[in-house]
Short mmCIF file of C-alpha atoms in Angstrom, two decimals:
data_model
loop_
_atom_site.label_atom_id
_atom_site.label_comp_id
_atom_site.label_asym_id
_atom_site.label_seq_id
_atom_site.Cartn_x
_atom_site.Cartn_y
_atom_site.Cartn_z
CA MET A 1383 -3.25 -0.42 21.75
CA ILE A 1384 -6.99 0.25 21.82
CA ILE A 1385 -8.72 3.05 19.89
CA LYS A 1386 -12.05 4.34 21.13
CA GLY A 1387 -15.13 3.14 19.31
CA PHE A 1388 -13.55 0.49 17.05
CA SER A 1389 -13.67 -3.28 17.23
CA PHE A 1390 -12.28 -6.04 15.03
CA SER A 1391 -12.80 -9.69 14.21
CA ALA A 1392 -11.37 -12.39 11.94
CA VAL A 1393 -12.30 -16.02 11.31
CA ALA A 1394 -11.12 -18.94 9.23
CA ALA A 1395 -14.05 -19.22 6.82
CA GLY A 1396 -12.49 -21.65 4.35
CA ILE A 1397 -12.86 -19.25 1.42
CA LYS A 1398 -9.93 -20.95 -0.32
CA TYR A 1399 -7.96 -22.90 2.29
CA PRO A 1400 -9.17 -24.59 5.48
CA ASP A 1401 -7.99 -23.48 8.94
CA ARG A 1402 -6.58 -20.16 7.76
CA LEU A 1403 -7.81 -16.71 8.81
CA ASP A 1404 -9.36 -15.29 5.66
CA LEU A 1405 -12.38 -13.18 6.60
CA GLY A 1406 -12.01 -9.97 8.58
CA LEU A 1407 -14.25 -7.22 9.88
CA ILE A 1408 -13.48 -3.69 11.06
CA TYR A 1409 -16.38 -1.98 12.83
CA SER A 1410 -17.01 1.48 14.26
CA ASP A 1411 -19.65 1.92 16.93
CA GLU A 1412 -20.74 5.11 15.20
CA PRO A 1413 -20.65 6.11 11.52
CA ALA A 1414 -17.11 7.24 10.69
CA VAL A 1415 -15.90 9.87 8.25
CA THR A 1416 -14.20 7.73 5.59
CA ALA A 1417 -11.95 8.46 2.63
CA GLY A 1418 -10.48 6.07 0.09
CA VAL A 1419 -7.99 5.83 -2.74
CA PHE A 1420 -8.38 3.04 -5.29
CA THR A 1421 -6.58 1.24 -8.11
CA THR A 1422 -6.00 3.12 -11.36
CA ASN A 1423 -6.33 -0.10 -13.34
CA GLN A 1424 -9.18 0.10 -15.88
CA VAL A 1425 -10.21 -3.37 -14.73
CA LYS A 1426 -11.64 -2.97 -11.24
CA ALA A 1427 -12.91 -5.71 -8.96
CA ALA A 1428 -16.52 -5.69 -7.78
CA PRO A 1429 -15.66 -4.51 -4.22
CA VAL A 1430 -13.71 -1.56 -5.62
CA LEU A 1431 -16.61 -0.44 -7.80
CA ILE A 1432 -19.04 -0.76 -4.89
CA ASP A 1433 -16.79 1.16 -2.50
CA ILE A 1434 -16.19 3.99 -4.96
CA ASP A 1435 -19.96 4.45 -5.21
CA ARG A 1436 -20.63 4.13 -1.48
CA LEU A 1437 -17.90 6.55 -0.49
CA ARG A 1438 -19.66 9.37 -2.30
CA GLN A 1439 -21.38 9.86 1.07
CA GLY A 1440 -18.01 10.15 2.81
CA ARG A 1441 -19.05 7.85 5.64
CA SER A 1442 -19.00 4.18 6.55
CA GLN A 1443 -19.30 2.02 9.62
CA ALA A 1444 -17.68 -1.27 8.66
CA ILE A 1445 -15.12 -2.84 6.34
CA LEU A 1446 -15.65 -6.48 5.38
CA VAL A 1447 -12.49 -7.96 3.85
CA ASN A 1448 -11.56 -11.39 2.58
CA SER A 1449 -8.48 -13.09 1.20
CA GLY A 1450 -8.45 -16.16 -1.02
CA CYS A 1451 -10.50 -14.62 -3.84
CA ALA A 1452 -10.21 -11.23 -5.56
CA ASN A 1453 -13.78 -11.31 -6.93
CA ALA A 1454 -12.44 -9.52 -10.02
CA CYS A 1455 -13.49 -10.22 -13.61
CA THR A 1456 -16.42 -12.25 -12.31
CA GLY A 1457 -19.17 -10.40 -14.16
CA ARG A 1458 -22.64 -9.68 -12.87
CA ASN A 1459 -22.53 -12.71 -10.58
CA GLY A 1460 -19.43 -11.35 -8.88
CA MET A 1461 -21.09 -8.00 -8.31
CA ASN A 1462 -24.18 -9.68 -6.88
CA ASP A 1463 -22.02 -11.87 -4.63
CA ALA A 1464 -20.16 -8.83 -3.32
CA LEU A 1465 -23.41 -7.01 -2.61
CA THR A 1466 -24.80 -10.09 -0.88
CA SER A 1467 -21.73 -10.43 1.34
CA GLY A 1468 -22.10 -6.82 2.43
CA ARG A 1469 -25.79 -7.31 3.06
CA LEU A 1470 -25.07 -10.32 5.27
CA ALA A 1471 -22.66 -8.24 7.34
CA ALA A 1472 -25.04 -5.29 7.57
CA GLU A 1473 -27.93 -7.46 8.75
CA GLU A 1474 -25.81 -9.10 11.42
CA LEU A 1475 -24.45 -5.74 12.57
CA GLY A 1476 -27.82 -4.02 12.43
CA ILE A 1477 -26.68 -1.19 10.14
CA GLY A 1478 -27.55 -0.08 6.64
CA GLU A 1479 -25.79 -2.06 3.91
CA GLU A 1480 -24.55 1.16 2.29
CA MET A 1481 -22.43 1.64 5.44
CA VAL A 1482 -20.42 -1.53 4.75
CA LEU A 1483 -17.35 -1.22 2.56
CA LEU A 1484 -16.00 -4.34 0.86
CA SER A 1485 -12.50 -5.51 0.05
CA SER A 1486 -11.16 -8.71 -1.50
CA THR A 1487 -7.74 -10.06 -2.41
CA GLY A 1488 -6.61 -13.27 -4.06
CA VAL A 1489 -6.87 -14.92 -7.46
CA ILE A 1490 -8.53 -12.95 -10.27
CA GLY A 1491 -11.37 -14.59 -12.20
CA MET A 1492 -12.54 -17.02 -9.51
CA PRO A 1493 -16.10 -16.84 -8.13
CA LEU A 1494 -16.54 -15.76 -4.53
CA ASN A 1495 -17.29 -18.58 -2.09
CA LEU A 1496 -20.46 -16.97 -0.84
CA GLU A 1497 -21.45 -19.97 1.27
CA ALA A 1498 -18.36 -19.38 3.41
CA PHE A 1499 -19.64 -15.87 4.12
CA ARG A 1500 -23.11 -17.13 4.98
CA ALA A 1501 -21.78 -19.81 7.32
CA HIS A 1502 -19.33 -17.56 9.17
CA MET A 1503 -20.92 -14.12 9.32
CA LYS A 1504 -22.52 -14.64 12.72
CA PRO A 1505 -19.34 -15.89 14.43
CA LEU A 1506 -17.42 -13.10 12.69
CA VAL A 1507 -19.69 -10.42 14.16
CA ASN A 1508 -19.94 -12.16 17.53
CA GLY A 1509 -16.15 -12.17 17.71
CA LEU A 1510 -15.82 -8.38 17.47
CA GLY A 1511 -13.50 -6.98 20.09
CA PRO A 1512 -11.02 -4.12 20.55
CA ASP A 1513 -7.99 -6.43 20.72
CA ASN A 1514 -8.35 -8.29 17.40
CA PHE A 1515 -6.63 -5.84 15.05
CA GLU A 1516 -3.66 -8.14 14.46
CA ARG A 1517 -6.00 -11.02 13.61
CA VAL A 1518 -7.57 -8.97 10.81
CA ALA A 1519 -4.08 -8.07 9.57
CA ARG A 1520 -3.31 -11.80 9.30
CA ALA A 1521 -6.63 -12.54 7.61
CA ILE A 1522 -5.83 -10.25 4.64
CA MET A 1523 -2.48 -11.93 3.87
CA THR A 1524 -1.97 -13.91 0.66
CA THR A 1525 1.68 -14.39 -0.32
CA ASP A 1526 2.74 -12.05 2.48
CA THR A 1527 5.15 -13.65 4.92
CA VAL A 1528 4.34 -11.30 7.81
CA ALA A 1529 1.40 -9.20 8.95
CA LYS A 1530 2.03 -5.48 8.50
CA THR A 1531 0.71 -3.16 11.21
CA VAL A 1532 1.61 0.23 12.68
CA TYR A 1533 0.33 2.16 15.68
CA ARG A 1534 0.50 5.83 16.62
CA SER A 1535 -0.75 8.14 19.36
CA GLU A 1536 -0.63 11.93 19.19
CA VAL A 1537 -2.11 14.84 21.11
CA ILE A 1538 -4.21 16.78 18.60
CA GLY A 1539 -6.64 19.52 19.46
CA GLY A 1540 -5.98 18.98 23.16
CA LYS A 1541 -6.93 15.29 23.11
CA GLU A 1542 -5.03 12.01 22.83
CA VAL A 1543 -5.80 10.66 19.37
CA GLY A 1544 -5.06 7.06 18.40
CA PHE A 1545 -4.22 5.58 15.02
CA MET A 1546 -3.98 1.94 13.91
CA GLY A 1547 -3.00 0.81 10.44
CA MET A 1548 -2.59 -2.45 8.54
CA ALA A 1549 -1.50 -3.28 5.02
CA LYS A 1550 -1.33 -6.32 2.81
CA GLY A 1551 0.90 -6.69 -0.21
CA ALA A 1552 3.85 -8.63 -1.52
CA GLY A 1553 3.33 -8.97 -5.28
CA MET A 1554 1.58 -7.26 -8.19
CA ILE A 1555 2.83 -4.00 -6.69
CA MET A 1556 3.28 -0.96 -8.89
CA PRO A 1557 1.80 2.52 -8.55
CA ASN A 1558 -0.37 4.11 -9.11
CA MET A 1559 -1.72 1.80 -6.44
CA ALA A 1560 -1.24 -1.92 -6.58
CA THR A 1561 -2.26 -5.33 -5.14
CA MET A 1562 -2.17 -3.94 -1.75
CA LEU A 1563 -4.82 -3.25 0.78
CA CYS A 1564 -4.40 -0.70 3.54
CA PHE A 1565 -6.84 0.15 6.29
CA ILE A 1566 -6.26 2.87 8.86
CA VAL A 1567 -8.63 3.67 11.72
CA THR A 1568 -8.45 6.65 14.04
CA ASP A 1569 -10.67 8.16 16.70
CA ALA A 1570 -9.80 11.66 15.47
CA ARG A 1571 -12.61 14.10 14.77
CA ILE A 1572 -11.96 15.37 11.24
CA SER A 1573 -14.08 16.60 8.34
CA TYR A 1574 -14.26 14.67 5.09
CA PHE A 1575 -12.48 17.26 2.94
CA GLU A 1576 -9.50 17.39 5.28
CA LEU A 1577 -9.35 13.59 5.67
CA ASN A 1578 -9.53 13.06 1.92
CA GLN A 1579 -6.89 15.71 1.32
CA ALA A 1580 -4.50 14.18 3.86
CA LEU A 1581 -5.02 10.68 2.49
CA LYS A 1582 -4.38 11.60 -1.13
CA ALA A 1583 -1.27 13.57 -0.24
CA GLY A 1584 0.02 10.74 1.94
CA VAL A 1585 -0.57 8.02 -0.66
CA ALA A 1586 1.22 10.11 -3.31
CA GLU A 1587 4.37 10.05 -1.21
CA SER A 1588 4.14 6.47 0.06
CA PHE A 1589 2.28 3.72 -1.81
CA ASN A 1590 2.66 5.60 -5.08
CA ARG A 1591 6.43 5.62 -4.59
CA ILE A 1592 6.96 1.87 -4.36
CA THR A 1593 7.23 -0.95 -6.86
CA ILE A 1594 7.90 -4.66 -6.56
CA ASP A 1595 7.18 -6.06 -10.00
CA GLY A 1596 5.63 -3.31 -12.14
CA ASP A 1597 2.13 -4.84 -12.21
CA THR A 1598 -0.95 -2.88 -11.18
CA SER A 1599 -3.78 -4.87 -9.64
CA THR A 1600 -7.55 -4.78 -9.93
CA ASN A 1601 -8.30 -4.69 -6.20
CA ASP A 1602 -6.01 -2.30 -4.37
CA MET A 1603 -7.33 0.32 -2.02
CA VAL A 1604 -6.44 2.48 0.96
CA LEU A 1605 -9.28 3.31 3.35
CA VAL A 1606 -9.17 5.60 6.39
CA MET A 1607 -11.99 5.68 8.94
CA ALA A 1608 -12.21 8.47 11.54
CA ASN A 1609 -15.02 8.08 14.07
CA GLY A 1610 -14.39 11.19 16.20
CA ALA A 1611 -14.50 9.32 19.52
CA ALA A 1612 -11.35 11.08 20.79
CA GLY A 1613 -13.39 14.26 21.15
CA ASN A 1614 -10.70 16.60 19.83
CA ASP A 1615 -11.66 19.93 18.32
CA TRP A 1616 -12.89 19.44 14.75
CA ILE A 1617 -10.09 19.34 12.21
CA ASP A 1618 -11.79 21.34 9.49
CA ASP A 1619 -9.18 23.73 8.13
CA VAL A 1620 -6.05 22.63 6.25
CA SER A 1621 -4.24 25.79 7.33
CA ARG A 1622 -4.43 24.98 11.05
CA ASP A 1623 -1.81 23.28 13.20
CA ASP A 1624 -4.13 20.43 14.16
CA TYR A 1625 -4.54 19.47 10.49
CA THR A 1626 -0.77 19.52 10.02
CA ALA A 1627 -0.34 17.31 13.08
CA PHE A 1628 -2.93 14.85 11.78
CA GLU A 1629 -1.41 14.83 8.30
CA ASN A 1630 2.08 14.21 9.67
CA VAL A 1631 0.93 11.17 11.63
CA LEU A 1632 -0.97 9.76 8.65
CA ASP A 1633 2.01 10.37 6.35
CA SER A 1634 4.39 8.56 8.68
CA MET A 1635 2.05 5.58 8.96
CA LEU A 1636 1.55 5.29 5.21
CA LYS A 1637 5.29 5.49 4.56
CA GLU A 1638 6.06 2.88 7.20
CA LEU A 1639 3.42 0.51 5.84
CA ALA A 1640 4.63 1.06 2.28
CA MET A 1641 8.18 0.22 3.35
CA LYS A 1642 6.92 -2.95 5.06
CA VAL A 1643 5.24 -3.97 1.78
CA VAL A 1644 8.48 -3.57 -0.18
CA ARG A 1645 10.54 -5.40 2.45
CA ASP A 1646 8.09 -8.30 2.18
CA GLY A 1647 8.08 -8.34 -1.63
CA GLU A 1648 7.64 -11.80 -3.09
CA GLY A 1649 11.06 -13.43 -2.95
CA ALA A 1650 12.73 -10.12 -2.14
CA THR A 1651 16.06 -10.07 -0.34
CA LYS A 1652 16.85 -6.35 -0.63
CA CYS A 1653 15.01 -3.05 -0.21
CA VAL A 1654 16.45 -0.35 -2.46
CA THR A 1655 15.76 3.38 -2.67
CA ILE A 1656 16.34 4.91 -6.10
CA ARG A 1657 16.97 8.63 -5.68
CA VAL A 1658 17.28 10.86 -8.76
CA CYS A 1659 18.35 14.46 -8.21
CA GLY A 1660 19.53 17.27 -10.45
CA ALA A 1661 16.62 16.89 -12.87
CA LYS A 1662 14.94 19.92 -14.43
CA GLU A 1663 11.66 19.13 -12.62
CA ASN A 1664 10.51 16.82 -9.85
CA VAL A 1665 8.21 14.98 -12.25
CA GLU A 1666 11.15 14.14 -14.51
CA ALA A 1667 13.13 12.87 -11.53
CA GLU A 1668 10.22 10.63 -10.54
CA ILE A 1669 9.81 9.25 -14.07
CA MET A 1670 13.48 8.35 -14.25
CA ALA A 1671 13.58 6.86 -10.76
CA ARG A 1672 10.51 4.74 -11.52
CA THR A 1673 12.03 3.49 -14.79
CA ILE A 1674 15.15 2.35 -12.98
CA ALA A 1675 13.16 0.86 -10.10
CA THR A 1676 11.03 -1.28 -12.43
CA SER A 1677 13.85 -2.51 -14.69
CA SER A 1678 14.08 -6.29 -14.48
CA LEU A 1679 17.75 -6.17 -15.42
CA VAL A 1680 18.53 -3.66 -12.68
CA LYS A 1681 16.54 -5.64 -10.11
CA THR A 1682 18.22 -8.95 -10.98
CA ALA A 1683 21.61 -7.24 -10.72
CA PHE A 1684 20.65 -6.16 -7.19
CA PHE A 1685 19.84 -9.78 -6.35
CA GLY A 1686 23.16 -10.94 -7.79
CA GLU A 1687 24.98 -8.18 -5.88
CA ASP A 1688 26.46 -7.02 -9.18
CA ALA A 1689 27.34 -3.31 -9.33
CA ASN A 1690 26.31 -3.20 -12.98
CA TRP A 1691 25.82 0.53 -13.37
CA GLY A 1692 25.48 0.12 -17.15
CA ARG A 1693 22.00 -1.31 -16.61
CA ILE A 1694 21.06 1.75 -14.57
CA ILE A 1695 22.23 4.31 -17.11
CA ALA A 1696 20.59 2.30 -19.89
CA ALA A 1697 17.27 2.44 -18.01
CA MET A 1698 17.76 6.18 -17.57
CA GLY A 1699 18.22 6.54 -21.30
CA ARG A 1700 14.88 4.92 -22.13
CA SER A 1701 12.93 6.78 -19.43
CA GLY A 1702 11.91 9.55 -21.82
CA VAL A 1703 13.64 12.18 -19.68
CA ARG A 1704 16.18 14.26 -21.57
CA PHE A 1705 19.59 14.54 -19.89
CA ASN A 1706 23.28 14.71 -20.77
CA PRO A 1707 24.92 11.30 -20.12
CA GLU A 1708 28.29 13.03 -19.78
CA HIS A 1709 27.07 14.87 -16.68
CA VAL A 1710 25.73 11.86 -14.76
CA ASP A 1711 27.07 10.72 -11.39
CA ILE A 1712 25.93 7.39 -9.90
CA ALA A 1713 26.61 6.26 -6.34
CA PHE A 1714 25.69 3.11 -4.42
CA GLY A 1715 25.34 4.24 -0.83
CA ASP A 1716 28.28 6.56 -0.18
CA VAL A 1717 30.40 4.91 -2.90
CA LEU A 1718 30.71 7.01 -6.06
CA LEU A 1719 30.77 4.57 -8.97
CA VAL A 1720 30.32 6.86 -11.98
CA ARG A 1721 31.48 10.46 -12.40
CA ASN A 1722 30.39 12.51 -15.39
CA GLY A 1723 29.15 9.41 -17.20
CA VAL A 1724 32.39 7.43 -16.82
CA GLY A 1725 33.00 4.47 -14.49
CA LEU A 1726 35.63 4.95 -11.80
CA GLY A 1727 37.18 1.52 -12.20
CA PRO A 1728 37.47 -1.86 -10.44
CA ASP A 1729 38.18 -0.48 -6.96
CA ALA A 1730 35.00 1.60 -7.03
CA GLU A 1731 33.00 -1.38 -8.33
CA GLN A 1732 34.36 -3.59 -5.55
CA ALA A 1733 33.40 -1.01 -2.93
CA ALA A 1734 29.95 -0.69 -4.50
CA THR A 1735 29.56 -4.47 -4.41
CA GLU A 1736 30.07 -4.34 -0.66
CA VAL A 1737 27.15 -1.89 -0.45
CA LEU A 1738 25.00 -4.29 -2.50
CA ARG A 1739 25.61 -7.06 0.04
CA GLY A 1740 23.44 -5.21 2.52
CA ASP A 1741 19.70 -5.78 2.63
CA THR A 1742 18.90 -2.04 2.49
CA PHE A 1743 20.72 0.61 0.47
CA THR A 1744 20.25 3.66 -1.74
CA VAL A 1745 21.25 4.28 -5.35
CA CYS A 1746 21.81 8.00 -5.95
CA ILE A 1747 21.81 9.53 -9.44
CA ASP A 1748 22.76 13.16 -10.02
CA LEU A 1749 21.87 14.61 -13.45
CA LYS A 1750 23.33 18.06 -12.64
CA ASP A 1751 20.66 19.77 -14.68
CA GLY A 1752 18.27 21.36 -12.16
CA ASN A 1753 16.70 21.15 -8.71
CA GLY A 1754 14.25 18.28 -9.33
CA CYS A 1755 14.67 15.41 -6.87
CA GLU A 1756 12.46 12.36 -6.20
CA GLU A 1757 12.82 8.79 -5.00
CA VAL A 1758 11.10 5.46 -5.60
CA ILE A 1759 11.49 2.39 -3.39
CA THR A 1760 11.92 -1.03 -4.98
CA CYS A 1761 13.31 -4.48 -4.25
CA ASP A 1762 15.38 -7.06 -6.06
CA PHE A 1763 14.11 -9.87 -8.31
CA SER A 1764 15.09 -13.26 -6.94
CA ILE A 1765 14.65 -16.83 -8.09
CA ASP A 1766 11.94 -17.22 -5.46
CA TYR A 1767 9.83 -14.48 -7.09
CA VAL A 1768 9.52 -16.65 -10.20
CA LYS A 1769 8.74 -19.75 -8.15
CA ILE A 1770 6.02 -17.99 -6.12
CA ASN A 1771 4.26 -16.56 -9.16
CA ALA A 1772 4.71 -19.51 -11.50
CA ASP A 1773 2.34 -21.66 -9.44
CA TYR A 1774 0.36 -18.98 -7.57
CA ARG A 1775 -3.04 -20.50 -8.41
CA THR A 1776 -2.03 -24.01 -7.40
#
């Protein structure tokens, strides 16, 4: 798929490892309306701080992204290195440096290999082409096992509008926002307010509804660039059908990419949806679902295919949400395991165990106390998760 006005490039710059794609570039022929959502961690990497400042103008023309080094907690030198890398890209592209957004992922606390940027910026820019989107998606991988991309096309405002999205993430994943990068480009013509509104709403229901290990990173971001090359009527009113159409496409892309991140969780073997209904309010349902989804004991039980519902109800009890344990129903898939707070016996547990043997399933909790209902997507904790993270820096 090719989207009008965008080109892409990736090279093996040797930022951390030789002969591995690790430096990517996304470029719009014209300045693009751009919105972003960033980590809520108080510790923010240099690229995040720079992008937050640059996006006050609501426009950009390029995203320069590297793997192999997070450039986080690197002090004034790290900030200067990030600014220099952007300046190198801007000079080679012939655009203002404030139009270049920066993104990094990798080990925290390590200095950026700026010489790799200097040596490879020219071939990176010279390699720009419309067919290199998948190469950039591979260049942003760290412990990911697969590149994560999605594509969409939709008629909006009487014109065919294209969308391309990529994400990176496998560990240090916990909303709000996490060690994940997501870049979406579209040739839609849309105003900044509407783009920002659609992005924030979409992230709230996608990347902010997933968890792998409960850790929030210093570098995560979601950026959306819209260069208007499709020539559709301006999307400048959230009450209009064209805005709804745009928002629906963006939502579906964000949710699909978020699901791909969970499925590729470090060492993960199962993708699990925790759905809590019957709460007094939606916010209470979300709090409880998130508590269950981040419980190490619950996640290891999923890996062991153990229908240990006691761990689930214990996590519910420490969530801070008030409920009556004697009203609780718990089901694994379509197997009811607990009714009114009491287990239904060995046969139900055996049937639930069969559900756990699948690689995708849903745990449904009914509190019977209201209309609040939310879900959070998680994965299991396996032995491989420990192995991957025990020697991540080596």
